[in-house]
């Protein structure tokens, strides 16, 4: 006789997303409430509000059949934020359980390259915030950890450019 403990783990839900960022305006002129102030990181991070869950997170979504995870991440950014982006380094993969089923979400650091937001079925608002404000606004700790990972990538890139100049 087999019981629930003997049941195989269900296949995980596969998803992908981006921690979408942009450079702050020159001279620290704020673009929006919470934008960069003197001495702060020169970047802003895009957060999405999902009314179905009433939460703030990074743009992400399920992979379509046979879809490459990186392509799905870029598609989700476009669908949820209206922005085009240039994906860079992959960030840590996030694993958690939703309704008893494992979910695996791969993320990339992605610089916004254009576009504009229009509210849609999944996302009714976006915010561009400096990293500290973004961490405070995010609903889940796992999303806050991704901000720290993005900052490590961006700072490393800035240091590389500075040492080459």
PDB file of C-alpha atoms in Angstrom:
ATOM      1  CA  UNK A   1       0.000   0.000   0.000  1.00  0.00           C
ATOM      2  CA  UNK A   2       1.344   3.407  -0.912  1.00  0.00           C
ATOM      3  CA  UNK A   3       0.431   6.666   0.708  1.00  0.00           C
ATOM      4  CA  UNK A   4       0.969  10.355   0.018  1.00  0.00           C
ATOM      5  CA  UNK A   5       4.574  10.123   1.211  1.00  0.00           C
ATOM      6  CA  UNK A   6       5.244   7.619  -1.578  1.00  0.00           C
ATOM      7  CA  UNK A   7       3.690   9.789  -4.292  1.00  0.00           C
ATOM      8  CA  UNK A   8       6.166  11.272  -6.766  1.00  0.00           C
ATOM      9  CA  UNK A   9       6.765  14.997  -6.614  1.00  0.00           C
ATOM     10  CA  UNK A  10       4.643  16.833  -9.169  1.00  0.00           C
ATOM     11  CA  UNK A  11       6.417  18.404 -12.115  1.00  0.00           C
ATOM     12  CA  UNK A  12       7.379  21.972 -11.277  1.00  0.00           C
ATOM     13  CA  UNK A  13       5.748  24.975 -12.874  1.00  0.00           C
ATOM     14  CA  UNK A  14       8.478  26.583 -14.975  1.00  0.00           C
ATOM     15  CA  UNK A  15       8.549  30.361 -15.209  1.00  0.00           C
ATOM     16  CA  UNK A  16      10.940  33.161 -16.090  1.00  0.00           C
ATOM     17  CA  UNK A  17      11.255  36.854 -15.454  1.00  0.00           C
ATOM     18  CA  UNK A  18      13.545  39.838 -15.241  1.00  0.00           C
ATOM     19  CA  UNK A  19      14.655  42.291 -12.644  1.00  0.00           C
ATOM     20  CA  UNK A  20      14.120  45.243 -14.957  1.00  0.00           C
ATOM     21  CA  UNK A  21      16.323  48.292 -14.384  1.00  0.00           C
ATOM     22  CA  UNK A  22      17.239  51.593 -15.940  1.00  0.00           C
ATOM     23  CA  UNK A  23      19.871  54.208 -15.330  1.00  0.00           C
ATOM     24  CA  UNK A  24      18.749  57.125 -13.210  1.00  0.00           C
ATOM     25  CA  UNK A  25      18.610  60.495 -14.933  1.00  0.00           C
ATOM     26  CA  UNK A  26      21.797  62.604 -15.013  1.00  0.00           C
ATOM     27  CA  UNK A  27      22.218  64.954 -12.094  1.00  0.00           C
ATOM     28  CA  UNK A  28      19.889  62.923  -9.904  1.00  0.00           C
ATOM     29  CA  UNK A  29      16.778  64.696 -11.195  1.00  0.00           C
ATOM     30  CA  UNK A  30      13.982  62.413 -10.015  1.00  0.00           C
ATOM     31  CA  UNK A  31      11.815  60.699 -12.633  1.00  0.00           C
ATOM     32  CA  UNK A  32       9.265  59.593 -10.065  1.00  0.00           C
ATOM     33  CA  UNK A  33       8.708  59.505  -6.318  1.00  0.00           C
ATOM     34  CA  UNK A  34      11.413  57.363  -4.770  1.00  0.00           C
ATOM     35  CA  UNK A  35      13.978  58.047  -7.493  1.00  0.00           C
ATOM     36  CA  UNK A  36      17.691  58.365  -6.855  1.00  0.00           C
ATOM     37  CA  UNK A  37      19.099  60.849  -4.370  1.00  0.00           C
ATOM     38  CA  UNK A  38      22.714  61.937  -3.923  1.00  0.00           C
ATOM     39  CA  UNK A  39      24.970  59.089  -2.819  1.00  0.00           C
ATOM     40  CA  UNK A  40      22.532  56.336  -3.806  1.00  0.00           C
ATOM     41  CA  UNK A  41      22.890  53.706  -6.515  1.00  0.00           C
ATOM     42  CA  UNK A  42      22.408  55.322  -9.944  1.00  0.00           C
ATOM     43  CA  UNK A  43      19.715  52.858 -10.999  1.00  0.00           C
ATOM     44  CA  UNK A  44      15.959  52.416 -10.738  1.00  0.00           C
ATOM     45  CA  UNK A  45      14.108  49.106 -10.661  1.00  0.00           C
ATOM     46  CA  UNK A  46      10.698  48.438 -12.189  1.00  0.00           C
ATOM     47  CA  UNK A  47       8.096  46.728 -10.007  1.00  0.00           C
ATOM     48  CA  UNK A  48       4.715  45.483 -11.165  1.00  0.00           C
ATOM     49  CA  UNK A  49       1.476  45.423  -9.175  1.00  0.00           C
ATOM     50  CA  UNK A  50      -0.694  42.382  -9.850  1.00  0.00           C
ATOM     51  CA  UNK A  51      -4.258  43.131  -8.756  1.00  0.00           C
ATOM     52  CA  UNK A  52      -5.230  39.443  -8.713  1.00  0.00           C
ATOM     53  CA  UNK A  53      -2.780  38.888  -5.842  1.00  0.00           C
ATOM     54  CA  UNK A  54      -2.552  42.505  -4.625  1.00  0.00           C
ATOM     55  CA  UNK A  55       1.228  42.210  -4.559  1.00  0.00           C
ATOM     56  CA  UNK A  56       4.316  43.957  -5.901  1.00  0.00           C
ATOM     57  CA  UNK A  57       6.868  41.844  -7.724  1.00  0.00           C
ATOM     58  CA  UNK A  58       9.204  41.632 -10.695  1.00  0.00           C
ATOM     59  CA  UNK A  59       7.737  40.885 -14.136  1.00  0.00           C
ATOM     60  CA  UNK A  60       7.568  37.113 -14.611  1.00  0.00           C
ATOM     61  CA  UNK A  61       5.360  34.383 -15.992  1.00  0.00           C
ATOM     62  CA  UNK A  62       5.025  30.772 -17.047  1.00  0.00           C
ATOM     63  CA  UNK A  63       6.936  29.380 -19.979  1.00  0.00           C
ATOM     64  CA  UNK A  64       4.935  28.409 -23.035  1.00  0.00           C
ATOM     65  CA  UNK A  65       5.400  24.949 -24.537  1.00  0.00           C
ATOM     66  CA  UNK A  66       8.996  24.558 -25.775  1.00  0.00           C
ATOM     67  CA  UNK A  67       9.777  28.215 -25.048  1.00  0.00           C
ATOM     68  CA  UNK A  68      13.302  29.157 -24.038  1.00  0.00           C
ATOM     69  CA  UNK A  69      13.368  30.607 -20.504  1.00  0.00           C
ATOM     70  CA  UNK A  70      15.308  33.747 -21.500  1.00  0.00           C
ATOM     71  CA  UNK A  71      12.889  34.415 -24.364  1.00  0.00           C
ATOM     72  CA  UNK A  72       9.969  33.941 -21.958  1.00  0.00           C
ATOM     73  CA  UNK A  73      11.505  36.428 -19.524  1.00  0.00           C
ATOM     74  CA  UNK A  74      11.778  39.096 -22.248  1.00  0.00           C
ATOM     75  CA  UNK A  75       8.226  38.342 -23.429  1.00  0.00           C
ATOM     76  CA  UNK A  76       6.869  38.688 -19.893  1.00  0.00           C
ATOM     77  CA  UNK A  77       8.588  42.069 -19.457  1.00  0.00           C
ATOM     78  CA  UNK A  78       6.989  43.283 -22.682  1.00  0.00           C
ATOM     79  CA  UNK A  79       3.538  41.894 -21.822  1.00  0.00           C
ATOM     80  CA  UNK A  80       3.453  43.111 -18.221  1.00  0.00           C
ATOM     81  CA  UNK A  81       5.285  46.455 -18.470  1.00  0.00           C
ATOM     82  CA  UNK A  82       5.163  47.484 -22.140  1.00  0.00           C
ATOM     83  CA  UNK A  83       8.951  47.821 -22.032  1.00  0.00           C
ATOM     84  CA  UNK A  84      11.575  46.382 -24.325  1.00  0.00           C
ATOM     85  CA  UNK A  85      14.739  45.236 -22.615  1.00  0.00           C
ATOM     86  CA  UNK A  86      18.253  43.957 -23.078  1.00  0.00           C
ATOM     87  CA  UNK A  87      18.738  40.893 -20.878  1.00  0.00           C
ATOM     88  CA  UNK A  88      22.131  40.532 -19.249  1.00  0.00           C
ATOM     89  CA  UNK A  89      23.462  38.084 -16.699  1.00  0.00           C
ATOM     90  CA  UNK A  90      21.236  35.435 -15.227  1.00  0.00           C
ATOM     91  CA  UNK A  91      20.347  36.013 -11.582  1.00  0.00           C
ATOM     92  CA  UNK A  92      19.641  33.344  -8.946  1.00  0.00           C
ATOM     93  CA  UNK A  93      16.804  30.941  -9.682  1.00  0.00           C
ATOM     94  CA  UNK A  94      13.928  31.171  -7.208  1.00  0.00           C
ATOM     95  CA  UNK A  95      12.062  28.075  -5.994  1.00  0.00           C
ATOM     96  CA  UNK A  96       8.866  28.023  -3.971  1.00  0.00           C
ATOM     97  CA  UNK A  97       5.557  26.193  -3.729  1.00  0.00           C
ATOM     98  CA  UNK A  98       2.207  27.418  -5.048  1.00  0.00           C
ATOM     99  CA  UNK A  99      -0.926  25.446  -4.175  1.00  0.00           C
ATOM    100  CA  UNK A 100       1.193  22.430  -3.248  1.00  0.00           C
ATOM    101  CA  UNK A 101       3.110  22.437  -6.527  1.00  0.00           C
ATOM    102  CA  UNK A 102       6.768  23.443  -6.875  1.00  0.00           C
ATOM    103  CA  UNK A 103       7.507  26.517  -8.959  1.00  0.00           C
ATOM    104  CA  UNK A 104      10.914  27.308 -10.462  1.00  0.00           C
ATOM    105  CA  UNK A 105      11.503  30.833 -11.754  1.00  0.00           C
ATOM    106  CA  UNK A 106      14.660  31.794 -13.628  1.00  0.00           C
ATOM    107  CA  UNK A 107      15.519  35.512 -13.649  1.00  0.00           C
ATOM    108  CA  UNK A 108      17.784  37.793 -15.653  1.00  0.00           C
ATOM    109  CA  UNK A 109      19.074  41.289 -15.026  1.00  0.00           C
ATOM    110  CA  UNK A 110      17.573  43.304 -17.884  1.00  0.00           C
ATOM    111  CA  UNK A 111      18.087  46.933 -18.819  1.00  0.00           C
ATOM    112  CA  UNK A 112      14.980  48.719 -20.084  1.00  0.00           C
ATOM    113  CA  UNK A 113      15.544  50.019 -23.611  1.00  0.00           C
ATOM    114  CA  UNK A 114      12.203  51.619 -24.474  1.00  0.00           C
ATOM    115  CA  UNK A 115       8.453  51.360 -24.381  1.00  0.00           C
ATOM    116  CA  UNK A 116       5.713  52.610 -22.118  1.00  0.00           C
ATOM    117  CA  UNK A 117       3.295  51.046 -19.692  1.00  0.00           C
ATOM    118  CA  UNK A 118      -0.399  50.518 -20.339  1.00  0.00           C
ATOM    119  CA  UNK A 119      -2.480  48.809 -17.640  1.00  0.00           C
ATOM    120  CA  UNK A 120      -3.495  45.288 -18.660  1.00  0.00           C
ATOM    121  CA  UNK A 121      -5.269  42.178 -17.353  1.00  0.00           C
ATOM    122  CA  UNK A 122      -2.289  41.054 -15.273  1.00  0.00           C
ATOM    123  CA  UNK A 123      -0.675  44.324 -14.176  1.00  0.00           C
ATOM    124  CA  UNK A 124      -2.483  47.527 -13.276  1.00  0.00           C
ATOM    125  CA  UNK A 125       0.497  49.630 -12.116  1.00  0.00           C
ATOM    126  CA  UNK A 126       4.266  49.837 -12.402  1.00  0.00           C
ATOM    127  CA  UNK A 127       6.706  51.752 -10.243  1.00  0.00           C
ATOM    128  CA  UNK A 128      10.285  52.752 -10.985  1.00  0.00           C
ATOM    129  CA  UNK A 129      12.082  52.985  -7.651  1.00  0.00           C
ATOM    130  CA  UNK A 130      15.621  53.274  -6.373  1.00  0.00           C
ATOM    131  CA  UNK A 131      16.878  49.942  -4.977  1.00  0.00           C
ATOM    132  CA  UNK A 132      16.163  50.616  -1.286  1.00  0.00           C
ATOM    133  CA  UNK A 133      12.624  51.780  -1.981  1.00  0.00           C
ATOM    134  CA  UNK A 134      12.090  48.820  -4.327  1.00  0.00           C
ATOM    135  CA  UNK A 135      13.134  46.371  -1.603  1.00  0.00           C
ATOM    136  CA  UNK A 136      10.663  47.944   0.810  1.00  0.00           C
ATOM    137  CA  UNK A 137       7.821  47.916  -1.758  1.00  0.00           C
ATOM    138  CA  UNK A 138       8.229  44.255  -2.786  1.00  0.00           C
ATOM    139  CA  UNK A 139       5.789  41.846  -1.168  1.00  0.00           C
ATOM    140  CA  UNK A 140       7.958  38.687  -1.036  1.00  0.00           C
ATOM    141  CA  UNK A 141      11.373  38.300   0.585  1.00  0.00           C
ATOM    142  CA  UNK A 142      12.501  36.170  -2.376  1.00  0.00           C
ATOM    143  CA  UNK A 143      11.965  39.199  -4.636  1.00  0.00           C
ATOM    144  CA  UNK A 144      13.968  41.423  -2.271  1.00  0.00           C
ATOM    145  CA  UNK A 145      16.886  38.988  -2.553  1.00  0.00           C
ATOM    146  CA  UNK A 146      16.819  39.478  -6.335  1.00  0.00           C
ATOM    147  CA  UNK A 147      17.344  43.242  -5.889  1.00  0.00           C
ATOM    148  CA  UNK A 148      20.538  42.503  -3.959  1.00  0.00           C
ATOM    149  CA  UNK A 149      21.670  40.104  -6.701  1.00  0.00           C
ATOM    150  CA  UNK A 150      20.981  42.730  -9.375  1.00  0.00           C
ATOM    151  CA  UNK A 151      22.976  45.350  -7.479  1.00  0.00           C
ATOM    152  CA  UNK A 152      25.970  42.994  -7.253  1.00  0.00           C
ATOM    153  CA  UNK A 153      25.835  42.527 -11.042  1.00  0.00           C
ATOM    154  CA  UNK A 154      25.451  46.245 -11.773  1.00  0.00           C
ATOM    155  CA  UNK A 155      28.207  47.277  -9.354  1.00  0.00           C
ATOM    156  CA  UNK A 156      30.571  44.656 -10.779  1.00  0.00           C
ATOM    157  CA  UNK A 157      29.878  45.947 -14.286  1.00  0.00           C
ATOM    158  CA  UNK A 158      30.467  49.541 -13.223  1.00  0.00           C
ATOM    159  CA  UNK A 159      33.773  48.591 -11.580  1.00  0.00           C
ATOM    160  CA  UNK A 160      34.882  46.748 -14.720  1.00  0.00           C
ATOM    161  CA  UNK A 161      34.156  49.787 -16.911  1.00  0.00           C
ATOM    162  CA  UNK A 162      35.945  52.109 -14.477  1.00  0.00           C
ATOM    163  CA  UNK A 163      39.092  49.966 -14.359  1.00  0.00           C
ATOM    164  CA  UNK A 164      39.261  49.790 -18.178  1.00  0.00           C
ATOM    165  CA  UNK A 165      38.914  53.568 -18.701  1.00  0.00           C
TER     166      UNK A 165
END
